[in-house]
PDB file of C-alpha atoms in Angstrom:
ATOM      1  CA  UNK H   1      55.871  61.129 152.384  1.00 74.00           C
ATOM      2  CA  UNK H   2      58.413  63.574 151.187  1.00 81.00           C
ATOM      3  CA  UNK H   3      55.618  66.330 150.680  1.00 84.00           C
ATOM      4  CA  UNK H   4      54.288  65.214 154.096  1.00 87.00           C
ATOM      5  CA  UNK H   5      57.478  65.983 155.807  1.00 89.00           C
ATOM      6  CA  UNK H   6      57.609  69.482 154.372  1.00 90.00           C
ATOM      7  CA  UNK H   7      54.007  70.080 155.142  1.00 87.00           C
ATOM      8  CA  UNK H   8      54.519  69.007 158.843  1.00 90.00           C
ATOM      9  CA  UNK H   9      57.534  71.301 159.341  1.00 91.00           C
ATOM     10  CA  UNK H  10      55.922  74.191 157.613  1.00 89.00           C
ATOM     11  CA  UNK H  11      52.808  73.779 159.869  1.00 87.00           C
ATOM     12  CA  UNK H  12      54.936  73.905 163.074  1.00 88.00           C
ATOM     13  CA  UNK H  13      57.324  76.689 161.898  1.00 88.00           C
ATOM     14  CA  UNK H  14      55.205  79.244 160.292  1.00 88.00           C
ATOM     15  CA  UNK H  15      51.682  80.643 161.034  1.00 86.00           C
ATOM     16  CA  UNK H  16      48.370  79.246 160.052  1.00 85.00           C
ATOM     17  CA  UNK H  17      48.174  81.737 157.111  1.00 82.00           C
ATOM     18  CA  UNK H  18      51.307  80.503 155.517  1.00 83.00           C
ATOM     19  CA  UNK H  19      50.562  76.873 156.199  1.00 85.00           C
ATOM     20  CA  UNK H  20      47.097  77.233 154.622  1.00 82.00           C
ATOM     21  CA  UNK H  21      48.610  78.796 151.515  1.00 79.00           C
ATOM     22  CA  UNK H  22      51.281  76.123 150.863  1.00 85.00           C
ATOM     23  CA  UNK H  23      48.701  73.393 151.965  1.00 85.00           C
ATOM     24  CA  UNK H  24      46.532  74.353 149.015  1.00 81.00           C
ATOM     25  CA  UNK H  25      49.253  74.093 146.429  1.00 85.00           C
ATOM     26  CA  UNK H  26      50.509  70.728 147.959  1.00 86.00           C
ATOM     27  CA  UNK H  27      46.936  69.346 147.988  1.00 85.00           C
ATOM     28  CA  UNK H  28      46.447  70.043 144.284  1.00 81.00           C
ATOM     29  CA  UNK H  29      49.809  68.357 143.478  1.00 84.00           C
ATOM     30  CA  UNK H  30      49.039  65.357 145.513  1.00 82.00           C
ATOM     31  CA  UNK H  31      45.440  65.047 143.930  1.00 80.00           C
ATOM     32  CA  UNK H  32      47.171  64.864 140.584  1.00 76.00           C
ATOM     33  CA  UNK H  33      49.764  62.292 141.802  1.00 79.00           C
ATOM     34  CA  UNK H  34      47.047  60.047 143.204  1.00 79.00           C
ATOM     35  CA  UNK H  35      45.470  59.899 139.744  1.00 72.00           C
ATOM     36  CA  UNK H  36      48.905  59.141 138.070  1.00 70.00           C
ATOM     37  CA  UNK H  37      49.557  56.369 140.574  1.00 70.00           C
ATOM     38  CA  UNK H  38      46.351  54.692 139.644  1.00 70.00           C
ATOM     39  CA  UNK H  39      47.485  54.630 135.992  1.00 66.00           C
ATOM     40  CA  UNK H  40      50.712  52.963 137.167  1.00 62.00           C
ATOM     41  CA  UNK H  41      48.623  50.025 138.677  1.00 67.00           C
ATOM     42  CA  UNK H  42      47.161  49.461 135.237  1.00 65.00           C
ATOM     43  CA  UNK H  43      50.742  49.402 133.619  1.00 67.00           C
ATOM     44  CA  UNK H  44      52.051  46.745 135.974  1.00 60.00           C
ATOM     45  CA  UNK H  45      50.317  43.653 134.888  1.00 68.00           C
ATOM     46  CA  UNK H  46      51.297  44.431 131.344  1.00 66.00           C
ATOM     47  CA  UNK H  47      55.089  44.528 132.225  1.00 68.00           C
ATOM     48  CA  UNK H  48      54.605  41.459 134.324  1.00 66.00           C
ATOM     49  CA  UNK H  49      53.464  39.643 131.214  1.00 70.00           C
ATOM     50  CA  UNK H  50      56.145  41.063 128.778  1.00 70.00           C
ATOM     51  CA  UNK H  51      58.918  38.877 127.606  1.00 73.00           C
ATOM     52  CA  UNK H  52      62.401  39.643 129.262  1.00 74.00           C
ATOM     53  CA  UNK H  53      63.772  40.471 125.802  1.00 80.00           C
ATOM     54  CA  UNK H  54      61.598  43.613 125.177  1.00 84.00           C
ATOM     55  CA  UNK H  55      61.915  45.076 128.665  1.00 84.00           C
ATOM     56  CA  UNK H  56      65.011  47.270 128.136  1.00 88.00           C
ATOM     57  CA  UNK H  57      63.888  48.691 124.760  1.00 88.00           C
ATOM     58  CA  UNK H  58      60.261  49.045 126.029  1.00 87.00           C
ATOM     59  CA  UNK H  59      61.753  50.929 129.155  1.00 88.00           C
ATOM     60  CA  UNK H  60      63.913  53.282 126.909  1.00 88.00           C
ATOM     61  CA  UNK H  61      61.159  54.219 124.612  1.00 88.00           C
ATOM     62  CA  UNK H  62      58.373  54.378 127.118  1.00 86.00           C
ATOM     63  CA  UNK H  63      60.360  56.578 129.521  1.00 87.00           C
ATOM     64  CA  UNK H  64      61.533  58.748 126.653  1.00 89.00           C
ATOM     65  CA  UNK H  65      58.180  59.385 125.358  1.00 88.00           C
ATOM     66  CA  UNK H  66      56.592  60.087 128.853  1.00 87.00           C
ATOM     67  CA  UNK H  67      59.480  62.516 129.806  1.00 89.00           C
ATOM     68  CA  UNK H  68      58.919  64.487 126.513  1.00 90.00           C
ATOM     69  CA  UNK H  69      55.219  64.432 127.008  1.00 89.00           C
ATOM     70  CA  UNK H  70      55.436  65.591 130.502  1.00 88.00           C
ATOM     71  CA  UNK H  71      57.907  68.412 129.667  1.00 91.00           C
ATOM     72  CA  UNK H  72      55.295  69.603 126.840  1.00 90.00           C
ATOM     73  CA  UNK H  73      52.491  69.683 129.347  1.00 88.00           C
ATOM     74  CA  UNK H  74      54.475  72.066 131.635  1.00 91.00           C
ATOM     75  CA  UNK H  75      54.015  74.845 129.045  1.00 91.00           C
ATOM     76  CA  UNK H  76      50.217  75.190 130.329  1.00 89.00           C
ATOM     77  CA  UNK H  77      51.785  76.331 133.650  1.00 89.00           C
ATOM     78  CA  UNK H  78      51.327  80.122 132.967  1.00 88.00           C
ATOM     79  CA  UNK H  79      47.857  79.925 131.568  1.00 89.00           C
ATOM     80  CA  UNK H  80      46.704  77.517 134.349  1.00 85.00           C
ATOM     81  CA  UNK H  81      48.173  79.950 137.010  1.00 86.00           C
ATOM     82  CA  UNK H  82      46.524  82.865 135.476  1.00 86.00           C
ATOM     83  CA  UNK H  83      43.118  81.132 135.576  1.00 87.00           C
ATOM     84  CA  UNK H  84      43.634  80.172 139.293  1.00 80.00           C
ATOM     85  CA  UNK H  85      44.715  83.645 140.092  1.00 81.00           C
ATOM     86  CA  UNK H  86      41.395  84.923 138.631  1.00 84.00           C
ATOM     87  CA  UNK H  87      39.371  82.141 140.248  1.00 83.00           C
ATOM     88  CA  UNK H  88      41.134  82.258 143.661  1.00 76.00           C
ATOM     89  CA  UNK H  89      42.708  85.847 143.964  1.00 80.00           C
ATOM     90  CA  UNK H  90      43.114  85.367 147.832  1.00 76.00           C
ATOM     91  CA  UNK H  91      45.632  82.644 147.065  1.00 73.00           C
ATOM     92  CA  UNK H  92      47.527  84.499 144.383  1.00 75.00           C
ATOM     93  CA  UNK H  93      50.749  84.612 146.395  1.00 73.00           C
ATOM     94  CA  UNK H  94      50.680  80.938 147.260  1.00 76.00           C
ATOM     95  CA  UNK H  95      50.173  79.893 143.629  1.00 77.00           C
ATOM     96  CA  UNK H  96      53.620  81.245 142.902  1.00 81.00           C
ATOM     97  CA  UNK H  97      54.994  78.109 144.589  1.00 86.00           C
ATOM     98  CA  UNK H  98      53.631  75.889 141.744  1.00 86.00           C
ATOM     99  CA  UNK H  99      56.641  76.947 139.780  1.00 88.00           C
ATOM    100  CA  UNK H 100      58.838  74.993 142.399  1.00 91.00           C
ATOM    101  CA  UNK H 101      56.569  71.979 142.396  1.00 90.00           C
ATOM    102  CA  UNK H 102      55.651  71.383 138.809  1.00 90.00           C
ATOM    103  CA  UNK H 103      59.096  69.785 138.286  1.00 91.00           C
ATOM    104  CA  UNK H 104      58.393  67.546 141.163  1.00 91.00           C
ATOM    105  CA  UNK H 105      55.176  66.468 139.552  1.00 90.00           C
ATOM    106  CA  UNK H 106      57.091  65.452 136.482  1.00 90.00           C
ATOM    107  CA  UNK H 107      59.586  63.386 138.408  1.00 92.00           C
ATOM    108  CA  UNK H 108      56.917  61.746 140.467  1.00 89.00           C
ATOM    109  CA  UNK H 109      54.864  60.912 137.304  1.00 88.00           C
ATOM    110  CA  UNK H 110      57.649  59.100 135.820  1.00 89.00           C
ATOM    111  CA  UNK H 111      58.432  57.198 139.028  1.00 90.00           C
ATOM    112  CA  UNK H 112      54.766  56.184 139.693  1.00 85.00           C
ATOM    113  CA  UNK H 113      53.870  55.263 136.186  1.00 84.00           C
ATOM    114  CA  UNK H 114      57.095  53.604 134.880  1.00 86.00           C
ATOM    115  CA  UNK H 115      60.051  53.276 137.200  1.00 90.00           C
ATOM    116  CA  UNK H 116      58.111  51.925 140.248  1.00 89.00           C
ATOM    117  CA  UNK H 117      56.243  49.477 138.045  1.00 85.00           C
ATOM    118  CA  UNK H 118      59.638  48.210 136.472  1.00 88.00           C
ATOM    119  CA  UNK H 119      61.048  47.727 139.983  1.00 91.00           C
ATOM    120  CA  UNK H 120      58.080  45.619 141.065  1.00 86.00           C
ATOM    121  CA  UNK H 121      58.037  43.702 137.660  1.00 83.00           C
ATOM    122  CA  UNK H 122      61.813  42.786 138.177  1.00 88.00           C
ATOM    123  CA  UNK H 123      61.427  42.015 141.762  1.00 88.00           C
ATOM    124  CA  UNK H 124      63.718  44.944 142.904  1.00 92.00           C
ATOM    125  CA  UNK H 125      61.461  46.042 145.822  1.00 92.00           C
ATOM    126  CA  UNK H 126      64.276  45.825 148.345  1.00 94.00           C
ATOM    127  CA  UNK H 127      66.487  48.347 146.336  1.00 95.00           C
ATOM    128  CA  UNK H 128      63.378  50.570 145.814  1.00 94.00           C
ATOM    129  CA  UNK H 129      62.885  50.642 149.577  1.00 94.00           C
ATOM    130  CA  UNK H 130      66.444  51.387 150.309  1.00 95.00           C
ATOM    131  CA  UNK H 131      66.498  54.342 147.852  1.00 95.00           C
ATOM    132  CA  UNK H 132      63.110  55.778 149.303  1.00 94.00           C
ATOM    133  CA  UNK H 133      64.328  55.487 152.931  1.00 95.00           C
ATOM    134  CA  UNK H 134      67.573  57.316 151.819  1.00 95.00           C
ATOM    135  CA  UNK H 135      65.525  60.041 150.239  1.00 94.00           C
ATOM    136  CA  UNK H 136      63.222  60.367 153.279  1.00 94.00           C
ATOM    137  CA  UNK H 137      66.219  60.813 155.429  1.00 95.00           C
ATOM    138  CA  UNK H 138      67.743  63.441 153.189  1.00 95.00           C
ATOM    139  CA  UNK H 139      64.370  65.307 153.063  1.00 94.00           C
ATOM    140  CA  UNK H 140      64.298  65.470 156.885  1.00 94.00           C
ATOM    141  CA  UNK H 141      67.818  66.859 157.042  1.00 95.00           C
ATOM    142  CA  UNK H 142      67.338  69.277 154.213  1.00 95.00           C
ATOM    143  CA  UNK H 143      63.826  70.523 155.664  1.00 94.00           C
ATOM    144  CA  UNK H 144      65.349  70.910 159.031  1.00 93.00           C
ATOM    145  CA  UNK H 145      67.994  73.180 157.836  1.00 93.00           C
ATOM    146  CA  UNK H 146      65.899  75.142 155.220  1.00 93.00           C
ATOM    147  CA  UNK H 147      62.822  75.667 157.605  1.00 92.00           C
ATOM    148  CA  UNK H 148      64.101  75.413 161.178  1.00 90.00           C
ATOM    149  CA  UNK H 149      67.440  76.941 160.720  1.00 91.00           C
ATOM    150  CA  UNK H 150      67.183  79.200 157.760  1.00 90.00           C
ATOM    151  CA  UNK H 151      63.591  79.996 158.083  1.00 90.00           C
ATOM    152  CA  UNK H 152      63.238  80.203 154.349  1.00 93.00           C
ATOM    153  CA  UNK H 153      60.054  79.169 152.913  1.00 91.00           C
ATOM    154  CA  UNK H 154      61.145  79.161 149.330  1.00 91.00           C
ATOM    155  CA  UNK H 155      63.991  76.783 149.953  1.00 93.00           C
ATOM    156  CA  UNK H 156      61.867  74.442 151.914  1.00 93.00           C
ATOM    157  CA  UNK H 157      59.338  74.097 149.159  1.00 93.00           C
ATOM    158  CA  UNK H 158      62.174  73.955 146.536  1.00 93.00           C
ATOM    159  CA  UNK H 159      63.479  71.074 148.523  1.00 93.00           C
ATOM    160  CA  UNK H 160      60.451  68.942 147.806  1.00 93.00           C
ATOM    161  CA  UNK H 161      61.327  69.083 144.113  1.00 93.00           C
ATOM    162  CA  UNK H 162      65.128  68.625 144.700  1.00 94.00           C
ATOM    163  CA  UNK H 163      64.443  65.460 146.700  1.00 94.00           C
ATOM    164  CA  UNK H 164      62.139  64.110 144.199  1.00 93.00           C
ATOM    165  CA  UNK H 165      64.421  64.767 141.243  1.00 93.00           C
ATOM    166  CA  UNK H 166      67.471  63.205 142.917  1.00 94.00           C
ATOM    167  CA  UNK H 167      65.148  60.174 143.841  1.00 95.00           C
ATOM    168  CA  UNK H 168      64.100  59.890 140.245  1.00 94.00           C
ATOM    169  CA  UNK H 169      67.635  60.047 138.945  1.00 93.00           C
ATOM    170  CA  UNK H 170      68.911  57.503 141.358  1.00 94.00           C
ATOM    171  CA  UNK H 171      65.998  55.187 140.644  1.00 94.00           C
ATOM    172  CA  UNK H 172      66.725  55.548 136.902  1.00 93.00           C
ATOM    173  CA  UNK H 173      70.487  55.073 137.164  1.00 92.00           C
ATOM    174  CA  UNK H 174      70.099  51.710 138.997  1.00 93.00           C
ATOM    175  CA  UNK H 175      67.284  50.468 136.840  1.00 92.00           C
ATOM    176  CA  UNK H 176      69.306  51.320 133.688  1.00 91.00           C
ATOM    177  CA  UNK H 177      72.199  49.390 135.109  1.00 91.00           C
ATOM    178  CA  UNK H 178      69.934  46.292 135.538  1.00 91.00           C
ATOM    179  CA  UNK H 179      68.489  46.599 132.095  1.00 90.00           C
ATOM    180  CA  UNK H 180      71.795  47.633 130.546  1.00 89.00           C
ATOM    181  CA  UNK H 181      70.506  50.771 128.921  1.00 88.00           C
ATOM    182  CA  UNK H 182      71.748  54.486 128.984  1.00 84.00           C
ATOM    183  CA  UNK H 183      69.364  57.124 130.067  1.00 83.00           C
ATOM    184  CA  UNK H 184      71.958  59.785 130.750  1.00 87.00           C
ATOM    185  CA  UNK H 185      70.891  61.928 127.739  1.00 86.00           C
ATOM    186  CA  UNK H 186      67.136  61.758 128.724  1.00 88.00           C
ATOM    187  CA  UNK H 187      67.986  62.683 132.253  1.00 89.00           C
ATOM    188  CA  UNK H 188      70.286  65.592 131.240  1.00 91.00           C
ATOM    189  CA  UNK H 189      67.786  67.084 128.878  1.00 91.00           C
ATOM    190  CA  UNK H 190      65.137  66.879 131.584  1.00 90.00           C
ATOM    191  CA  UNK H 191      67.406  68.579 134.219  1.00 92.00           C
ATOM    192  CA  UNK H 192      68.171  71.400 131.701  1.00 93.00           C
ATOM    193  CA  UNK H 193      64.411  72.110 130.782  1.00 94.00           C
ATOM    194  CA  UNK H 194      63.198  71.763 134.436  1.00 93.00           C
ATOM    195  CA  UNK H 195      65.862  73.960 135.714  1.00 94.00           C
ATOM    196  CA  UNK H 196      65.047  76.654 133.156  1.00 95.00           C
ATOM    197  CA  UNK H 197      61.240  76.262 133.948  1.00 94.00           C
ATOM    198  CA  UNK H 198      62.027  76.962 137.714  1.00 93.00           C
ATOM    199  CA  UNK H 199      64.371  79.983 137.019  1.00 94.00           C
ATOM    200  CA  UNK H 200      62.087  81.643 134.431  1.00 94.00           C
ATOM    201  CA  UNK H 201      58.915  81.360 136.323  1.00 91.00           C
ATOM    202  CA  UNK H 202      60.425  82.454 139.521  1.00 90.00           C
ATOM    203  CA  UNK H 203      62.635  85.346 138.371  1.00 91.00           C
ATOM    204  CA  UNK H 204      60.368  86.928 135.674  1.00 90.00           C
ATOM    205  CA  UNK H 205      57.159  88.272 136.937  1.00 86.00           C
ATOM    206  CA  UNK H 206      55.603  89.029 133.641  1.00 89.00           C
ATOM    207  CA  UNK H 207      53.577  85.870 132.881  1.00 89.00           C
ATOM    208  CA  UNK H 208      53.673  86.599 129.046  1.00 92.00           C
ATOM    209  CA  UNK H 209      57.457  87.013 128.901  1.00 94.00           C
ATOM    210  CA  UNK H 210      57.964  83.952 130.933  1.00 93.00           C
ATOM    211  CA  UNK H 211      55.571  81.954 128.756  1.00 94.00           C
ATOM    212  CA  UNK H 212      57.364  82.887 125.627  1.00 95.00           C
ATOM    213  CA  UNK H 213      60.869  82.426 126.975  1.00 96.00           C
ATOM    214  CA  UNK H 214      60.055  79.003 128.325  1.00 95.00           C
ATOM    215  CA  UNK H 215      58.273  78.185 125.021  1.00 95.00           C
ATOM    216  CA  UNK H 216      61.424  79.020 123.048  1.00 96.00           C
ATOM    217  CA  UNK H 217      63.609  76.758 125.351  1.00 95.00           C
ATOM    218  CA  UNK H 218      61.028  73.944 125.166  1.00 94.00           C
ATOM    219  CA  UNK H 219      60.859  74.389 121.342  1.00 95.00           C
ATOM    220  CA  UNK H 220      64.614  74.138 121.011  1.00 95.00           C
ATOM    221  CA  UNK H 221      64.601  70.977 123.150  1.00 94.00           C
ATOM    222  CA  UNK H 222      61.895  69.423 121.001  1.00 93.00           C
ATOM    223  CA  UNK H 223      63.672  70.478 117.828  1.00 93.00           C
ATOM    224  CA  UNK H 224      66.839  68.435 119.190  1.00 92.00           C
ATOM    225  CA  UNK H 225      64.754  65.426 120.142  1.00 90.00           C
ATOM    226  CA  UNK H 226      62.111  65.295 117.463  1.00 89.00           C
ATOM    227  CA  UNK H 227      63.807  62.414 115.511  1.00 90.00           C
ATOM    228  CA  UNK H 228      64.234  60.258 118.560  1.00 90.00           C
ATOM    229  CA  UNK H 229      60.700  61.004 119.684  1.00 89.00           C
ATOM    230  CA  UNK H 230      59.359  59.908 116.336  1.00 92.00           C
ATOM    231  CA  UNK H 231      61.272  56.728 116.484  1.00 92.00           C
ATOM    232  CA  UNK H 232      60.293  55.957 119.988  1.00 89.00           C
ATOM    233  CA  UNK H 233      56.489  56.394 118.976  1.00 88.00           C
ATOM    234  CA  UNK H 234      56.976  54.129 116.005  1.00 90.00           C
ATOM    235  CA  UNK H 235      58.401  51.438 118.244  1.00 86.00           C
ATOM    236  CA  UNK H 236      55.543  51.513 120.690  1.00 82.00           C
ATOM    237  CA  UNK H 237      52.935  51.503 117.793  1.00 84.00           C
ATOM    238  CA  UNK H 238      54.808  48.427 116.254  1.00 84.00           C
ATOM    239  CA  UNK H 239      54.944  46.763 119.735  1.00 78.00           C
ATOM    240  CA  UNK H 240      51.204  47.328 120.184  1.00 74.00           C
ATOM    241  CA  UNK H 241      50.444  45.760 116.825  1.00 73.00           C
ATOM    242  CA  UNK H 242      52.486  42.696 117.674  1.00 71.00           C
ATOM    243  CA  UNK H 243      51.497  42.706 121.276  1.00 59.00           C
ATOM    244  CA  UNK H 244      50.318  39.150 121.670  1.00 48.00           C
ATOM    245  CA  UNK H 245      53.756  37.783 120.337  1.00 53.00           C
ATOM    246  CA  UNK H 246      55.900  40.034 122.846  1.00 52.00           C
ATOM    247  CA  UNK H 247      53.721  39.657 126.026  1.00 49.00           C
ATOM    248  CA  UNK H 248      53.889  35.814 126.182  1.00 47.00           C
ATOM    249  CA  UNK H 249      56.093  34.483 129.162  1.00 43.00           C
TER     250      UNK H 249
END
């Protein structure tokens, strides 16, 4: 719905050429998110059967591994963009907007695969609905000012990511309070890496330099987090081996 609002406003504010270029990028992102949402439907019955005692630790470790994995995947942005530039040269300018939208895909993946699933398993659908409605309202206000008032296409597309990240942070905050866990460190690391991703890939035009710089930042992040990552992986492996004991109601 958030991307739909931006798409609607862009269609009625700019010409068909601009809308066609942006629509391609948004369609590719939506196609990817539909696939991810389907995976989330598989995780839901597993969490529904899980005992209440393991839900907090499972959430911490599952979210942490997914965050690190998604951040690692973002390193393929420059090679992927270069391939699309070669394959679709007429859309070369519009593919630049991927740098704004990749962090949105990261946030929406976490929401669809883990966070939404936890809200449903814990019967917190009302809170989920309130936060989603709040973010829709914020998206409408932001898009109105960035597109209608400022006529700034970059800010309008960037707004999709901003709204998605705020939504993800709010959902994680309230879920962490219910589960009595602390996710501030994971969220902070994600914000730092994603902000670096956007800045590097929008400011630096040379794809090789951008790839190297972002690779250095991502490597530094992984160096700091590698012990926690290994610990979380061991936890999930142990939980998988003892799955029958932990998934009993």
